[in-house]
Structures are given as structure tokens and as C-alpha cells.
Coordinates of C-alpha atoms in Angstrom, one line a residue:
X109 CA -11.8 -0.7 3.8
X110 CA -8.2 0.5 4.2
X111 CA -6.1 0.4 0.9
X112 CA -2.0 1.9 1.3
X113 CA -0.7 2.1 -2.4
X114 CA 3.0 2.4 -2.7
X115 CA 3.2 5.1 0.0
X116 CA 6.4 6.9 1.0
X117 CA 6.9 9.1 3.9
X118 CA 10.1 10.5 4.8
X119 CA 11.2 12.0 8.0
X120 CA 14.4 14.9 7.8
X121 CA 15.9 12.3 9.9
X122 CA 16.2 10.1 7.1
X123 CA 13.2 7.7 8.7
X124 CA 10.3 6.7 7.5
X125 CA 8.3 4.0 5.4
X126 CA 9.0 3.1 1.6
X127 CA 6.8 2.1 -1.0
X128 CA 4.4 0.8 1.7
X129 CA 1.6 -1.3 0.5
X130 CA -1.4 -3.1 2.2
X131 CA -4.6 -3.8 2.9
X132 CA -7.3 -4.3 5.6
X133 CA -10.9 -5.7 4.8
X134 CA -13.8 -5.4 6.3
X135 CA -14.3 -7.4 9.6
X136 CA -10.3 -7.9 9.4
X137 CA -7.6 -8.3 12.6
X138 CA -4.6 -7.3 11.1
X139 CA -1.1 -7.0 13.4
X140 CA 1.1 -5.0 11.8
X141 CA 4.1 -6.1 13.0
X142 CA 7.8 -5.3 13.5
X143 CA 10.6 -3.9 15.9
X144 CA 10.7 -0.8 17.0
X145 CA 11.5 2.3 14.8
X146 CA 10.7 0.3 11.8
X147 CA 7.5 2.2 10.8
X148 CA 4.5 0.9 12.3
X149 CA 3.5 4.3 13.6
X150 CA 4.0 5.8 10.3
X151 CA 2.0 3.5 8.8
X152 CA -1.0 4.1 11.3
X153 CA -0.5 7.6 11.2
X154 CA -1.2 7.7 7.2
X155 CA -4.4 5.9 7.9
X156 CA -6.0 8.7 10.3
X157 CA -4.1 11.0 8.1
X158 CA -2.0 12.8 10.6
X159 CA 0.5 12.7 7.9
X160 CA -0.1 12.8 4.1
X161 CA 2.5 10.7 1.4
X162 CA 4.4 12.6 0.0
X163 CA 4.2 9.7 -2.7
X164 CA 0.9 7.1 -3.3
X165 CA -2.0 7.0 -1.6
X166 CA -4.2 6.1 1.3
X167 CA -8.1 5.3 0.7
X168 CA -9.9 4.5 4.1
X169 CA -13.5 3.9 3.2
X170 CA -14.2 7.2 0.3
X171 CA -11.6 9.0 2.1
X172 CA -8.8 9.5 -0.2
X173 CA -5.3 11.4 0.8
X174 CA -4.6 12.5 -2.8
X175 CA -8.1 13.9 -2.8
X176 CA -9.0 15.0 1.1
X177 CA -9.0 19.0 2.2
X178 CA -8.4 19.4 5.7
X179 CA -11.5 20.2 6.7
X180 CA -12.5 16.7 5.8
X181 CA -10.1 14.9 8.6
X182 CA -12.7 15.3 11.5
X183 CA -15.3 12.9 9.7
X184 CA -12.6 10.3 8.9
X185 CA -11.6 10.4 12.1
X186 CA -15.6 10.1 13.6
X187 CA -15.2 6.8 11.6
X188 CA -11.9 5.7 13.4
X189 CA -10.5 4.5 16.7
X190 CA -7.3 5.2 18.2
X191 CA -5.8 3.7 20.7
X192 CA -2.0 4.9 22.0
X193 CA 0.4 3.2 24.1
X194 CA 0.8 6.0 26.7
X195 CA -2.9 5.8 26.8
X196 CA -3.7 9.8 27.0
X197 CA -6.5 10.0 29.0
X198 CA -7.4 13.4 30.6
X199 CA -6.2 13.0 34.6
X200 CA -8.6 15.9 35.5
X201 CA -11.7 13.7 34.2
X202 CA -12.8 10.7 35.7
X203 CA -13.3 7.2 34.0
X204 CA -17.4 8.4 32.5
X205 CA -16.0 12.0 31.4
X206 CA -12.8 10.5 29.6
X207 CA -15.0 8.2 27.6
X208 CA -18.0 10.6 27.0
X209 CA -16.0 13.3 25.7
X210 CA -15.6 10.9 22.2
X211 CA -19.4 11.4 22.0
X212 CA -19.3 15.2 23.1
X213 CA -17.1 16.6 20.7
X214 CA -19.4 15.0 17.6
X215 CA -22.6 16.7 19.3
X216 CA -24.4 13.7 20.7
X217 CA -27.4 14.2 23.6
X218 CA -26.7 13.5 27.4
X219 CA -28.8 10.9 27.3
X220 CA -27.3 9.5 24.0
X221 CA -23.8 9.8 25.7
X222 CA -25.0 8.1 29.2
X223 CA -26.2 5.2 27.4
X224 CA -23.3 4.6 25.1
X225 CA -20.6 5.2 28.0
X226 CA -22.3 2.9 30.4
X227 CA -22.7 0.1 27.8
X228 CA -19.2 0.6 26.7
X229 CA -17.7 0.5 30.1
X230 CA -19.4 -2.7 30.6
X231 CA -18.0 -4.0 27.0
X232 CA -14.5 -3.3 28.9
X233 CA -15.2 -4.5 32.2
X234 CA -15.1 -1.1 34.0
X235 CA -18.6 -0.3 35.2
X236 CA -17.6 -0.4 39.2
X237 CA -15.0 1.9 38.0
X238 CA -17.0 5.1 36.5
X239 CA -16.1 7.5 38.6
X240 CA -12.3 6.7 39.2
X241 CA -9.7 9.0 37.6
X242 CA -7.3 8.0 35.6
X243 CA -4.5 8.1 38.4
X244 CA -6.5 6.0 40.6
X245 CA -6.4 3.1 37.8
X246 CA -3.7 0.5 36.9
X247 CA -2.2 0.4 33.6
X248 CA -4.3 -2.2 32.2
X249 CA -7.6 -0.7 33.4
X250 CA -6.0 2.9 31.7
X251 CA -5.6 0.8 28.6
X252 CA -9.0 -0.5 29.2
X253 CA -10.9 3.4 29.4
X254 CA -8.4 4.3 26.1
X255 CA -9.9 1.4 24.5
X256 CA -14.1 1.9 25.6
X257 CA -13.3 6.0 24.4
X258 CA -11.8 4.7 20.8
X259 CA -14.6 2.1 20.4
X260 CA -17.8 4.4 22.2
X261 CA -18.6 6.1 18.6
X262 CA -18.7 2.4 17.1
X263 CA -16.2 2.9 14.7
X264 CA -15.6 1.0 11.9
X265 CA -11.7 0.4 12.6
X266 CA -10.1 0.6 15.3
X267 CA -6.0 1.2 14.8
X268 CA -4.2 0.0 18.3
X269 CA -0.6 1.2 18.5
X270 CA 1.2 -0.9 20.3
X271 CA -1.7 -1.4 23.1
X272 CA 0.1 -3.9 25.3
X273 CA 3.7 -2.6 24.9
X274 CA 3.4 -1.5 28.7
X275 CA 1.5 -4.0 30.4
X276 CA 2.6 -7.2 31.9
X277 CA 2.2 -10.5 30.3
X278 CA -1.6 -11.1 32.1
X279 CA -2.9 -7.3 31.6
X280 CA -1.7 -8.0 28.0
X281 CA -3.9 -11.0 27.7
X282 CA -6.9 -9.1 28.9
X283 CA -6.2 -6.3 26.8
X284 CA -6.2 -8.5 23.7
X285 CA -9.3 -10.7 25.4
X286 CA -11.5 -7.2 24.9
X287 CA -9.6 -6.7 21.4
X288 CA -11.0 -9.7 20.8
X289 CA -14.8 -9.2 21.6
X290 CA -14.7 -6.1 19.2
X291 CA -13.4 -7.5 16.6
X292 CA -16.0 -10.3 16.8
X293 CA -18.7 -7.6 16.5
X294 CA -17.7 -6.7 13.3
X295 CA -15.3 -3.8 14.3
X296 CA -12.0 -3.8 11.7
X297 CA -8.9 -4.1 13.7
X298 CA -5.0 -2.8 12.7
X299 CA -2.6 -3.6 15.4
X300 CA 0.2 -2.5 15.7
X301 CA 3.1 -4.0 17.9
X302 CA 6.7 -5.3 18.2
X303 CA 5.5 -8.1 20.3
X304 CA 5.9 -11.6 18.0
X305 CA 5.4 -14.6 20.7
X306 CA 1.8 -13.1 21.6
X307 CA 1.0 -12.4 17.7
X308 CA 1.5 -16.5 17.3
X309 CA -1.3 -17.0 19.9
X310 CA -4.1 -15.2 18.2
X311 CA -5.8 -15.8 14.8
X312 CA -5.3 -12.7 12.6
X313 CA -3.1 -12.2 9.1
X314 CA 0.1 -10.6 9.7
X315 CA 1.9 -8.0 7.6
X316 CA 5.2 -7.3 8.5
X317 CA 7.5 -4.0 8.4
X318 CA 11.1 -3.6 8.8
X319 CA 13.3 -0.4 8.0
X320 CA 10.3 1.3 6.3
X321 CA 9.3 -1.6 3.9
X322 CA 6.3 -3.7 4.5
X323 CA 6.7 -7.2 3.9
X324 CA 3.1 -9.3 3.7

């Protein structure tokens, strides 16, 4: 499903990732894993092609960076889900909106999008809490609408950047409890996160990254 081939990105900074090489299969949980700075970002960022190698490649189903015009990024992206630390939901939308607007931008019906968001926010756990706002939320249930708006579209990967790095230890465990549900669905998971004691808890293969370099 997600194939990195000796990819190098460099940053004028002098940052980046080096001859970075890895794989995710179908039905796969995958932590990528290291401290911060060390690349995992990069690495994600390659995959929804936010930024192109400047050397190898990236293949993410038939998308291929050698081979994609920029016109081509919206589909591949209709095929992924992203899911941020800081969350970014839009505070001037409530908890429905924030997640319907995955299904808006891609042209789906009302009714399509009421029955995918109401489904989805059940998936989560956050039916009673449609029509909050964002600021009216905790940071786990934040995390929570971040994660029903990657997965509403029914992607077929989901890459989570470091989804717990901002929670508390239980939130955290939640967080990865729904992780968990999608991925047992048959949803594709790349996670990415400095966080090593909770990585031991969970079954998953684990790749690991340090100053750029990707060690399996």
C-alpha cells in the first residue's frame, strides 16, 4: 500500500530524513517511532505528498511522487486520513460541521453526509456531543472529532502524527482504544509518535527513525 524507496528530503536547516526506506501493507498498524526532530513528520508528510524527495520515491497505492502532477494530490488525499497533534478543527463550526466538511469538499449529498457523520461520531463516542464547538470540548474529545473527520471518507490509511502527544496518560489510552477499532476494520494505520512505553502495550511492527535515518 505505502512503499518509501531510499527517500531523501533536506531542509536549508540542514534537517531532514536520509535514504528513508519502508513499508506499510494493507490492514497494517505501523508506529513510526522516534524522538522528537528526528523525522517522523517528514516521513508522513512524503506520504500525503506535501513534500516531494528530492531523491527516491514514494508509491501510495498507484500514486507515484516521481510520476504525480499537482493536480493529482486531491485524489490521493480523498484516499487518506490525517490526523495532527494540534488537532485543527474549525472553532467557528460545531462538532457535525467540523466532520461533514471531509465529505463536503469531495461533493457528497446532505443526506450522504448526515449518515456518514452520525455513524462516525458514534464510531468515536461523540454522538451526545454534535453540536458542541470545538472550544467547548476537552482535548481528548478534540482529538476524538480530528479523528471521526480523517476516518468519515473511509480512507484506506490513516497517518496519525503524534495523536496522543498532548493528552494525559487515560485520554491517551482512549485515543489509541478508537485507533484500535479502525484498524480492526481493515483501515491501514501509520503512527507516528515519540512515545516508547505506550508503543510496548499495543500489537503493531515498529520502524524506527533517528536523525533522519529509519531504522526497521
Amino acid at each position: 500500500m505505502v512503499e518509501l524507496q531510499k527517500v531523501r528530503v533536506h531542509y536549508p536547516n540542514g534537517d531532514g530524513v536520509e535514504q528513508a526506506t519502508m513499508t506499510v501493507a494493507p490492514g497494517e498498524f505501523v508506529f513510526l517511532v522516534g524522538p522528537s526532530g528526528a523525522g517522523k513528520t517528514t516521513v508522513l508528510k512524503t506520504i500525503y505528498m506535501d513534500i516531494r524527495p528530492v531523491e527516491g520515491h514514494v508509491q501510495v497505492g498507484t500514486f507515484h511522487s516521481m510520476f504525480m502532477k499537482e493536480k493529482d494530490v486531491p485524489f490521493l488525499r480523498r484516499k487518506i486520513g490525517i490526523v495532527f497533534q494540534d488537532f485543527r478543527l474549525f472553532n467557528d463550526r460545531d462538532v457535525f460541521e467540523n466532520v461533514a466538511f471531509a465529505l463536503e469538499v469531495i461533493g457528497k449529498g446532505r443526506k450522504e453526509i448526515k449518515k456518514r457523520v452520525l455513524r462516525t461520531l458514534a464510531d468515536v463516542g461523540l454522538s451526545h456531543k454534535a453540536r458542541k464547538f470545538p472550544q467547548e470540548l476537552s482535548g481528548g474529545e478534540q482529538q476524538r472529532v480530528a479523528l471521526a473527520r480523517a476516518i468519515v471518507n473511509e480512507p484506506m490509511l490513516l497517518l496519525a502524527d503524534e495523536p496522543t502527544g498532548n493528552l494525559d496518560p487515560d485520554t491517551a489510552e482512549g485515543i489509541m482504544q478508537v485507533l484500535l477499532r479502525i484498524h480492526a476494520r481493515g483501515t491501514s494505520i501509520l503512527m507516528a509518535t515519540h512515545n516508547y512505553e505506550m508503543v510496548k502495550k499495543y500489537k503493531g511492527r515498529v520502524v524506527y527513525i533517528k536523525s533522519g535515518v529509519i531504522l526497521e
